[in-house]
Coordinates of C-alpha atoms in Angstrom, one line a residue:
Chain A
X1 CA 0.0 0.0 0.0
X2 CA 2.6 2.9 -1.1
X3 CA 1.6 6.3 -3.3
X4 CA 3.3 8.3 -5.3
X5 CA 1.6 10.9 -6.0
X6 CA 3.6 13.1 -8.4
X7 CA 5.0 11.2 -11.7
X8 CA 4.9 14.1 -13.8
X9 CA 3.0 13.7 -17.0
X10 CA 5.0 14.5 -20.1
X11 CA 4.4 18.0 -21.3
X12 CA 4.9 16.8 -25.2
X13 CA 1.9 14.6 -24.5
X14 CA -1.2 16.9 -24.8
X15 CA -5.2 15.7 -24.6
X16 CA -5.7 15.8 -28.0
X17 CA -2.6 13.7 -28.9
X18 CA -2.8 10.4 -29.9
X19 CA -1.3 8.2 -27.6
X20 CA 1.1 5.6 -29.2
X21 CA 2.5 2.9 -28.7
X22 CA 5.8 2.0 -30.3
X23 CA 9.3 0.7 -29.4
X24 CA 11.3 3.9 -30.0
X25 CA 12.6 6.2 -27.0
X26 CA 9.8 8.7 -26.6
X27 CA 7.6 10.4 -24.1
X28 CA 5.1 7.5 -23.5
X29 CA 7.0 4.8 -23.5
X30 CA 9.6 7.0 -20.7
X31 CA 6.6 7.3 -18.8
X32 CA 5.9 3.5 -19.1
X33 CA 9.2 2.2 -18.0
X34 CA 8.7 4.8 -15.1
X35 CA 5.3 3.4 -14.2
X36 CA 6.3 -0.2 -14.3
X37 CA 8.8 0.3 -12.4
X38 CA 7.4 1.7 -9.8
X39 CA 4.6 -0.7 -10.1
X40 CA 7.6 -3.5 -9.5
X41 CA 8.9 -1.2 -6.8
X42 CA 5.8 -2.0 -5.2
X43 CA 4.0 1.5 -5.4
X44 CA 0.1 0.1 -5.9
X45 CA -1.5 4.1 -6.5
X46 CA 0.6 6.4 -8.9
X47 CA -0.7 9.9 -10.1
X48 CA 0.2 11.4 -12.9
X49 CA 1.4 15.4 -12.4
X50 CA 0.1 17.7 -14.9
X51 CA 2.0 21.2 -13.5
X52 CA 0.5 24.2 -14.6
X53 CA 1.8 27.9 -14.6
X54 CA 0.7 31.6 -15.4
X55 CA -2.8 32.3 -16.1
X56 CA -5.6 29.4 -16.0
X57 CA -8.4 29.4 -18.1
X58 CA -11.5 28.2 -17.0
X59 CA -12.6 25.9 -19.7
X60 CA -8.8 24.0 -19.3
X61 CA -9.0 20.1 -20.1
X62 CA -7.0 17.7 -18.5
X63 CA -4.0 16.1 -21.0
X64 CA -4.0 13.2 -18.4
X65 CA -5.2 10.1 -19.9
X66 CA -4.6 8.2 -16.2
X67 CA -6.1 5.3 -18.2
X68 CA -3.2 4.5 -20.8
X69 CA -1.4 1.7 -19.2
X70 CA -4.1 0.5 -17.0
X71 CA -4.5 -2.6 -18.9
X72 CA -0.9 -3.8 -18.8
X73 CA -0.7 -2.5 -15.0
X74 CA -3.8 -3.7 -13.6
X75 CA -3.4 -3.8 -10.0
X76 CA -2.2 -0.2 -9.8
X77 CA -4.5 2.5 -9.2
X78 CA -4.0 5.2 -11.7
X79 CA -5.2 9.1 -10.3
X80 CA -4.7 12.4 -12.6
X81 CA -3.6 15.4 -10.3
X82 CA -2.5 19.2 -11.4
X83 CA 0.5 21.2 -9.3
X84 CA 0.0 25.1 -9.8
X85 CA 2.4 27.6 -9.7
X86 CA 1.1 29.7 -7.8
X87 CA 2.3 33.3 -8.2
X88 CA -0.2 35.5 -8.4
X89 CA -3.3 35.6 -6.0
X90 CA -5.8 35.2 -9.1
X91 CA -4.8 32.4 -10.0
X92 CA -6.8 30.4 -6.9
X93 CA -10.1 31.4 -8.7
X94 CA -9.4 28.8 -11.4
X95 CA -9.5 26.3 -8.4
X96 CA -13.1 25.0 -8.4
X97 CA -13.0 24.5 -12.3
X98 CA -10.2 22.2 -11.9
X99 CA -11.8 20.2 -8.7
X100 CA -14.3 18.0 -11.8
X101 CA -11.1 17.3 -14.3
X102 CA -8.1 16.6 -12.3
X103 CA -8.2 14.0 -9.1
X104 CA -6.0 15.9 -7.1
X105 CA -5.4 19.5 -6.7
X106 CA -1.6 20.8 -6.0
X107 CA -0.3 24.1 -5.6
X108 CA 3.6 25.2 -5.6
X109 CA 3.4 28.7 -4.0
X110 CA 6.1 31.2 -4.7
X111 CA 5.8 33.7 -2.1
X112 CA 5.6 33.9 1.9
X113 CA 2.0 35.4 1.3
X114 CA 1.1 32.5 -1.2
X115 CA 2.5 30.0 1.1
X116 CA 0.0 31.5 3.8
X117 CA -2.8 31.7 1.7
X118 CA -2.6 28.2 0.2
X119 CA -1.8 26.8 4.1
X120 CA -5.0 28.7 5.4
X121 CA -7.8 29.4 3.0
X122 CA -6.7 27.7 -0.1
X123 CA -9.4 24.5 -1.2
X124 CA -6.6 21.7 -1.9
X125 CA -5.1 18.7 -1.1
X126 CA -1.7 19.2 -1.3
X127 CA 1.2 22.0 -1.0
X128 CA 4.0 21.0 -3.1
X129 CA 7.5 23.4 -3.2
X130 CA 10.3 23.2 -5.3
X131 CA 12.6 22.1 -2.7
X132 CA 16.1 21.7 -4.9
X133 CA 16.0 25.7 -4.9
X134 CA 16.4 27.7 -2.1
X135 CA 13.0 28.4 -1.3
X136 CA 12.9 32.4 -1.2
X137 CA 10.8 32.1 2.0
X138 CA 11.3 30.5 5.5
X139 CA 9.3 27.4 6.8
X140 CA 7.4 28.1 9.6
X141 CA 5.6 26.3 12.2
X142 CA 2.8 28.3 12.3
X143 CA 2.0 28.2 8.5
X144 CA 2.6 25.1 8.0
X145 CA 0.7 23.8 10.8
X146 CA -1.9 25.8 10.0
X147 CA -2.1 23.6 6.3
X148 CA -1.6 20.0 8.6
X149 CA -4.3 21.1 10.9
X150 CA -6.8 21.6 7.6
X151 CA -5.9 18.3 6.5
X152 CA -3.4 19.9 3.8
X153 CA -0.3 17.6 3.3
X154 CA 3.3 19.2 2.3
X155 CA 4.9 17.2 -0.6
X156 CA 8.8 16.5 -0.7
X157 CA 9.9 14.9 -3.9
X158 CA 13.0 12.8 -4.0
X159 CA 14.1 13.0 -7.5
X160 CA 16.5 15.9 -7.2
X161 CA 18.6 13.3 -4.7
X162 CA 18.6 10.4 -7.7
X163 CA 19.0 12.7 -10.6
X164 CA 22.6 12.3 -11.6
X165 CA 25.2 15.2 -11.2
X166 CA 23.4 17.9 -9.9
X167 CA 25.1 18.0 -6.2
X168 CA 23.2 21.7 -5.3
X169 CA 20.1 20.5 -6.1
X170 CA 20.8 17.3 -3.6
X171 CA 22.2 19.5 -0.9
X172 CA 19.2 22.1 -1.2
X173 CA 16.8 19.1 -1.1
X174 CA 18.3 17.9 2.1
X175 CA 18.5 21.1 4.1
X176 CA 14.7 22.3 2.5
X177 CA 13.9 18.4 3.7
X178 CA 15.1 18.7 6.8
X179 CA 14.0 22.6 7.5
X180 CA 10.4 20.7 6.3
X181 CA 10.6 18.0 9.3
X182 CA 11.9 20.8 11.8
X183 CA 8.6 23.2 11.0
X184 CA 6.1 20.1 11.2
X185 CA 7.6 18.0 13.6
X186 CA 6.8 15.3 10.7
X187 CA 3.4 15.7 10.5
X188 CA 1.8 15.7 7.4
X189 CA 4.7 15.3 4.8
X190 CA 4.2 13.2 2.0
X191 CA 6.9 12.3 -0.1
X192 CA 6.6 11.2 -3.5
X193 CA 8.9 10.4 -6.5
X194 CA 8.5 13.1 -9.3
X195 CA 10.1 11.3 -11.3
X196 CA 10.6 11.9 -14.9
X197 CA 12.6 8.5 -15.7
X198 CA 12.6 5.2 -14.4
X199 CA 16.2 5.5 -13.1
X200 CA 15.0 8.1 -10.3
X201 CA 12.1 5.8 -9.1
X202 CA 13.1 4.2 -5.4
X203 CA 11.6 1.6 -3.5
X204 CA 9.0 2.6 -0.8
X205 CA 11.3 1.7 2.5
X206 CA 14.6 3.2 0.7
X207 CA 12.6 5.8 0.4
X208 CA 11.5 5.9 4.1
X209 CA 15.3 5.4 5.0
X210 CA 16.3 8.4 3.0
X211 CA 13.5 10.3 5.4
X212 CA 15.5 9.2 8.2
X213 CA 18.4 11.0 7.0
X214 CA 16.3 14.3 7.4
X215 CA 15.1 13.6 10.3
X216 CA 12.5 11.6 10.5
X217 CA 12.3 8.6 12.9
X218 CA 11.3 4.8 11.1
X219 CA 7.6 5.6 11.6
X220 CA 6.8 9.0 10.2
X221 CA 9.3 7.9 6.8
X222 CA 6.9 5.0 6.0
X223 CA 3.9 7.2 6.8
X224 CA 4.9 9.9 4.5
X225 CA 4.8 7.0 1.6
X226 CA 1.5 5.2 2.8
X227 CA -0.4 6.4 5.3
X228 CA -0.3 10.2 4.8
X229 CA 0.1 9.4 1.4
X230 CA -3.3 7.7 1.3
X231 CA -4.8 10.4 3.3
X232 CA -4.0 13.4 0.4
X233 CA -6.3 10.6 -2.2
X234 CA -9.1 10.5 0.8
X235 CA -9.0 14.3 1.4
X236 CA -9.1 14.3 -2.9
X237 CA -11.7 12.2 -2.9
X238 CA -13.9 13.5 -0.2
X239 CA -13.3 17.3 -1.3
X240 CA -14.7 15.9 -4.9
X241 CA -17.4 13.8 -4.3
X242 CA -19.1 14.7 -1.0
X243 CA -20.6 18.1 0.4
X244 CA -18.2 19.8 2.8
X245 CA -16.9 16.2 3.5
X246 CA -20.7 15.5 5.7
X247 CA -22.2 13.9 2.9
X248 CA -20.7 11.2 0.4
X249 CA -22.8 10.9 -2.9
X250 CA -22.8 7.3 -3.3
X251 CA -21.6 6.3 -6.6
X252 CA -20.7 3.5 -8.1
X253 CA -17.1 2.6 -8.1
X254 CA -16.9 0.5 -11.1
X255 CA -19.2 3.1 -13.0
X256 CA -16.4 5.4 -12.8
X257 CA -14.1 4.1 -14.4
X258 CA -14.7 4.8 -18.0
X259 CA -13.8 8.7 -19.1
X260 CA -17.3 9.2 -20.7
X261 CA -19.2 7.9 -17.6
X262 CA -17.0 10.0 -15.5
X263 CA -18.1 13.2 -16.9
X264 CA -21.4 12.2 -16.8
X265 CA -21.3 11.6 -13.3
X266 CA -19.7 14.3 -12.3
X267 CA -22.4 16.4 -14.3
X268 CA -24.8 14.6 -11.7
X269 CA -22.9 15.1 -8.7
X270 CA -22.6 18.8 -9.1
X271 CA -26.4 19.0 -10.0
X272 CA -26.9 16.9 -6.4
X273 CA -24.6 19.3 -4.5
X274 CA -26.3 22.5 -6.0
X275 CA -29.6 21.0 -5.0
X276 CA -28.5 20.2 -1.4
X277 CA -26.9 23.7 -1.3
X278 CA -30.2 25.0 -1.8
X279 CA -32.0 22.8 1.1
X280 CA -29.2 23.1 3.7
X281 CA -29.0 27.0 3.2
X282 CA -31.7 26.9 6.3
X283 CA -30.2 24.8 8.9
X284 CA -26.9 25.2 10.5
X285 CA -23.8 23.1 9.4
X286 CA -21.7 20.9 11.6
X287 CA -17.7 22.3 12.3
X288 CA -15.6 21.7 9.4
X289 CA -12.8 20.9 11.7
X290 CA -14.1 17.9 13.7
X291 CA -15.7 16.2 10.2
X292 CA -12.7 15.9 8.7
X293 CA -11.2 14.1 11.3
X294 CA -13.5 11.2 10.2
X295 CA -13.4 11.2 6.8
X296 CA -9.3 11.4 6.7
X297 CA -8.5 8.7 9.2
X298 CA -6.6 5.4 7.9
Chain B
X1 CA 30.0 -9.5 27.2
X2 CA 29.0 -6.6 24.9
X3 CA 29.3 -8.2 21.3
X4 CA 29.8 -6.6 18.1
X5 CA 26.2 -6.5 15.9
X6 CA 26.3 -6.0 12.6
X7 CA 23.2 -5.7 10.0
X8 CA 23.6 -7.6 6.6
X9 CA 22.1 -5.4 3.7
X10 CA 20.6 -7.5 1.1
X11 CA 20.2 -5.5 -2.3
X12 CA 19.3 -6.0 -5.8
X13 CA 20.8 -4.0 -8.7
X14 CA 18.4 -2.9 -11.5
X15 CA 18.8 -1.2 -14.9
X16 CA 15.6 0.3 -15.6
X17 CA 16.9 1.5 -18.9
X18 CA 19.2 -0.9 -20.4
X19 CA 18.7 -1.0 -23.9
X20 CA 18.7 -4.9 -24.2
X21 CA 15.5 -5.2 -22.8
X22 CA 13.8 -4.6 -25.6
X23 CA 15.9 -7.8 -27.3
X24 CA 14.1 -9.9 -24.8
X25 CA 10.9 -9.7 -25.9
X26 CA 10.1 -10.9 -29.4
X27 CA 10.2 -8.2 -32.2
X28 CA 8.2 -7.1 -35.1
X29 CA 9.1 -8.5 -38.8
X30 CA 12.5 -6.9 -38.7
X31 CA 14.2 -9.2 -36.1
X32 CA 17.2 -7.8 -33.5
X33 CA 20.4 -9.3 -33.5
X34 CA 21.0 -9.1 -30.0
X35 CA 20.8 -12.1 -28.6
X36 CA 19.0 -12.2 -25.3
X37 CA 20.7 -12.8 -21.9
X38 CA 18.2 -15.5 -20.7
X39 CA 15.1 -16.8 -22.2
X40 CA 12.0 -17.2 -20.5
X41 CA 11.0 -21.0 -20.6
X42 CA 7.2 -20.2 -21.9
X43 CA 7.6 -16.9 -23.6
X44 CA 4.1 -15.7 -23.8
X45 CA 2.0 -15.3 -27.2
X46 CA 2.5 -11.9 -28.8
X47 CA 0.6 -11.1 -32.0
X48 CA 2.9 -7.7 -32.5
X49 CA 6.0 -6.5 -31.7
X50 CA 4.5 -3.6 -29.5
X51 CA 6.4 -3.5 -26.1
X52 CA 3.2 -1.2 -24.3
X53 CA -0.2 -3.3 -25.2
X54 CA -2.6 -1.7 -25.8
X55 CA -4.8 -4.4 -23.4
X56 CA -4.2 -7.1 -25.8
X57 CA -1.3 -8.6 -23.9
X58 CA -1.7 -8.3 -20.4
X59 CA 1.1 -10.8 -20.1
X60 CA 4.1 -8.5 -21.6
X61 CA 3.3 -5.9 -19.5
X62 CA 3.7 -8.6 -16.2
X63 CA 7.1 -10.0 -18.0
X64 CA 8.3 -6.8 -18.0
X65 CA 7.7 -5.9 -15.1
X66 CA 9.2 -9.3 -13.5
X67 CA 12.3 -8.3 -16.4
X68 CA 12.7 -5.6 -14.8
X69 CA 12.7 -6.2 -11.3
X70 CA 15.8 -9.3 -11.7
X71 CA 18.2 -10.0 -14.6
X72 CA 21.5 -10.5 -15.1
X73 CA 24.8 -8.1 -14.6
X74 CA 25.4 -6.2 -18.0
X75 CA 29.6 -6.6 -18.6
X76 CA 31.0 -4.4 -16.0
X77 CA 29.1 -4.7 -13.0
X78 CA 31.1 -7.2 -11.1
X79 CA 31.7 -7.6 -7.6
X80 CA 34.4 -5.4 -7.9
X81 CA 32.7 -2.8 -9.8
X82 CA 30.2 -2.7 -7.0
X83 CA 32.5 -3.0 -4.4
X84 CA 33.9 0.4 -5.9
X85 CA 31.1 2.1 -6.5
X86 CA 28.8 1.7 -3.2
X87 CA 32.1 2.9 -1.0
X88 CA 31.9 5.6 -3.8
X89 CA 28.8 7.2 -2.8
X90 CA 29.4 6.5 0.7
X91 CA 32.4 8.8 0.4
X92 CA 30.6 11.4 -1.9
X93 CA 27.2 11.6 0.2
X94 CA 28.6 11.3 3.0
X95 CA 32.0 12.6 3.3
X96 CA 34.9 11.7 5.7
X97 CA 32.8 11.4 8.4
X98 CA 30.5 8.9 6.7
X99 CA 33.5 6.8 5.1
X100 CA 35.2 6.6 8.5
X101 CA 32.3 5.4 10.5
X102 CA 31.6 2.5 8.0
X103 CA 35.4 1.5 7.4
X104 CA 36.2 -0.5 9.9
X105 CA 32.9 -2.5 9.4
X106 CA 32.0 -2.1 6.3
X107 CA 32.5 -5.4 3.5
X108 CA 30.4 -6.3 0.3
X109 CA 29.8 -10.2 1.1
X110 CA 28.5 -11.4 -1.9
X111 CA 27.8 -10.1 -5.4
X112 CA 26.2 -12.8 -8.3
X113 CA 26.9 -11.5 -11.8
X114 CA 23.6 -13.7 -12.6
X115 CA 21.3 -12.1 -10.4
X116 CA 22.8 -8.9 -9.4
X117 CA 22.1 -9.4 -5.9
X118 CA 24.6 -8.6 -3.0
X119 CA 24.9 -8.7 0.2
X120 CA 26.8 -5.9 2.0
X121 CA 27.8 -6.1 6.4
X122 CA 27.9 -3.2 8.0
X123 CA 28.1 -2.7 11.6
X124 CA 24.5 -2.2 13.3
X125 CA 25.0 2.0 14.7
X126 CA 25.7 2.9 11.0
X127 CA 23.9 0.6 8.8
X128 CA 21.6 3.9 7.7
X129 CA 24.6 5.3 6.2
X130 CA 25.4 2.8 3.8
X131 CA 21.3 1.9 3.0
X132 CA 21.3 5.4 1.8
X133 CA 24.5 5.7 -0.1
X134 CA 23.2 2.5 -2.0
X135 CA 19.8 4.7 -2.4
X136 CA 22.3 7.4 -4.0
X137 CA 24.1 5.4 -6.2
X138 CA 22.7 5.5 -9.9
X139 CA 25.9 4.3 -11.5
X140 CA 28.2 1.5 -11.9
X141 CA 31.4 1.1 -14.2
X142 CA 29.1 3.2 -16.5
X143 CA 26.3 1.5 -16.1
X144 CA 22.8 3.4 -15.5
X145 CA 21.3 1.3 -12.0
X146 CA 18.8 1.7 -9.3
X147 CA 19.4 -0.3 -6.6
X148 CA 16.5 -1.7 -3.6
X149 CA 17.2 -2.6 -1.1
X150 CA 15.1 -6.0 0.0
X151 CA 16.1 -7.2 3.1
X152 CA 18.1 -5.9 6.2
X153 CA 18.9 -8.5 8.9
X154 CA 21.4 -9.4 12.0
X155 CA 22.7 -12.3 10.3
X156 CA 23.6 -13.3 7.2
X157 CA 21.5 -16.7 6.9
X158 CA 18.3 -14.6 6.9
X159 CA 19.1 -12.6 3.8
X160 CA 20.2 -15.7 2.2
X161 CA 16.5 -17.2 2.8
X162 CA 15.0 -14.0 1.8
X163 CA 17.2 -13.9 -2.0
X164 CA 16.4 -17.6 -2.2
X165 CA 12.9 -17.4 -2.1
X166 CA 12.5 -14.2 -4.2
X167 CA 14.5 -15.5 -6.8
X168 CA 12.0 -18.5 -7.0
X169 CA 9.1 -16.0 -7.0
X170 CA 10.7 -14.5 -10.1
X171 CA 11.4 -17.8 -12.2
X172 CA 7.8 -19.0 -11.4
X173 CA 6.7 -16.3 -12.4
X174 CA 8.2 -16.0 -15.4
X175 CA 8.1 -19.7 -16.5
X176 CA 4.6 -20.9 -14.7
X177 CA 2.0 -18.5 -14.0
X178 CA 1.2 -16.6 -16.8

């Protein structure tokens, strides 16, 4: 039961590109040998990173076709999920569009007052930062904390560390890592791969033992591959499909799985939530804090 | 008595993209000259030559995947290549201090060319340091690797065991259960 949660979706691979399937080197069949291996590493839920800058349109369609190897990897769960760069305030208006087309929602904030924004009023599941820079802000335990407490999880990726010759962007990852595990005490870090080749995949517990190295104890570096890992695709899945995380419309699991039937249930769902919107405007709605306990625990 | 412990590190060295793969399974029209390193005993049906099915062939995509979790050391990668490289990265990740705490302990066991599994002893208080360098390392004698790490353990019998009976995971499932 490991995640990774960011395998970066190639940018040369767009939604109205045919997707093909031959033997020479090329995008797809990178990003298949990167699957499959982490598939043999033993990683049973990937998503696929579409990352997004500068101004976001509304009527933006996923490129993501989480679907493409599904047949020749069928025990791994396949999820689409979008990382924005977040540098200007106005860009977090383009956040509910995305909720229906992407699985889940990522932001990379650029500033100190982004960083706050996206840890205390922000509608997301994860806050991902460049950590092979030097991040232009501090971390602090109030922000951050702030984002844990809300159920938000902070993303660490370890390819910088695996990517070959590039020693400043291994040390900055290691001192952001471990500035990371001093501000949250370990508490709601996720770390996944982004991994743009199968040479920088790594197996879960290597993974977990590199976590030490920051910082964190045995415990908390497994946790940030599986359990908080799995808690990001709950809190996804709840801020999608159920209102304010009280209610979960009951769909059909199986039903979803086809793109066409996935629209068309997401059509319905957001007809159900406007409807229920309209007949709980009356009474008076349970804390937001104490719900999400139960929908997020593992 | 207060006895020395040690922790034996049981790793496998992959090649996630070593160009001979694609000489393992069976090609289009236009057959490749490279001869494979082993044969599968039952290679599975393929209509085309396409290494991603599109559905068609579920069973490529699980040969693969078992392909790519054991084969074979590629010419250079021998015990002393490995020897090399993982005392290497201890000494590039983790500097003098990191090379000196593992010296005295520190010995790469076992190495098969046919499996490209090893088994490295290090003492117990700095075991970390060693499982991480061999996280680091991404290179040997030129060779593009990933390595896992499968099995830590206080003696050496155990990690035996544990290769043992992953190695017969792999060949049943590449000869039997398709």
């Amino acid at each position: 039961m490991f995640y990774d949660l960011c395998v970066p979706w190639p940018k040369a691979v767009t939604a109205s590109s045919a997707v093909e399937y031959t033997r020479s080197t090329g995008p797809i069949p990178d990003l298949f040998r990167t699957v499959a291996t982490l598939q043999a590493l033993g990683y049973t839920t990937i998503a696929y990173d579409y990352e997004l800058s500068g101004k976001i349109g509304s009527n933006i369609t996923s490129p993501i076709q989480d679907d493409v190897f599904s047949a020749s990897l069928p025990n791994v769960t396949f999820l689409s999920r979008i990382t924005i760069l977040l540098e200007d305030a106005a860009q977090s208006q383009a956040l509910p569009s995305l909720t229906t087309k992407f699985d889940i929602l990522a932001v990379r904030p650029t500033t100190e007052k982004l960083l706050l924004a996206a840890c205390t009023s922000l509608d997301i599941d994860l806050i991902s930062l460049d950590l092979s820079q030097r991040l232009p802000f501090y971390l602090r335990h109030r922000t951050l904390g702030a984002a844990v407490a809300r159920g938000i999880r902070i993303e660490i990726c370890y390819s910088p560390t695996t990517r070959q010759a590039d020693n400043n962007a291994r040390r900055n990852l290691i001192s952001n890592a471990a500035a990371l595990f001093r501000a949250t005490r370990g508490k709601g870090i996720v770390i996944s791969s982004g991994a743009t080749s199968a040479l920088e995949c790594r197996g879960p517990y290597d993974v977990a033992n590199l976590a030490t190295l920051w910082g964190f104890t045995q415990e908390k570096g497994k946790a940030a591959v599986a359990g908080d890992a799995r808690a990001v695709v709950v809190h996804a899945r709840m801020r999608r499909r159920s209102y304010k995380q009280v209610v979960e419309i009951a769909v059909d699991e199986d039903h979803l799985r086809t793109a066409d039937n996935k629209r068309a249930d997401e059509k319905e769902l957001q007809k159900r939530t406007k409807q229920e919107d309209v007949s709980k405007k009356n009474e008076s709605l349970p804390r937001q804090g104490s719900k999400k306990r139960k929908a997020t625990d593992s | 008595m207060v006895r020395f412990k040690s922790r034996y590190i049981l790793f496998t060295v992959h090649y996630p993209v070593l160009d001979d793969i694609d000489a393992i399974s069976p090609s289009n029209s236009s057959a490749s000259n490279v001869q494979p390193r082993f044969q599968t005993k039952k290679a599975p049906p393929l209509s085309d030559g396409n290494i991603l099915p599109g559905g068609k062939e579920g069973n490529l995509g699980k040969d693969m995947r078992t392909l790519l979790q054991r084969r074979p050391a590629p010419d250079g990668v021998t015990l002393n290549a490995v020897n090399t490289a993982f005392r290497d990265a201890v000494n590039r990740n983790f500097g003098d201090l990191g090379a000196g705490l593992v010296r005295a302990s520190v010995s790469l066991k076992y190495f098969s060319q046919a499996t490209s599994t090893g088994i490295i002893r290090v003492s117990r208080d700095h075991y970390r340091i060693v499982w991480a360098a061999l996280t680091f390392l991404n290179e040997i004698a030129g060779v593009k690797v990933m390595i896992t790490v499968d099995h830590i353990s206080g003696t050496m019998r155990k990690c035996e065991k544990v290769a043992i009976s992953k190695n017969i995971k792999v060949v049943r499932e590449l000869s039997g259960d398709l």
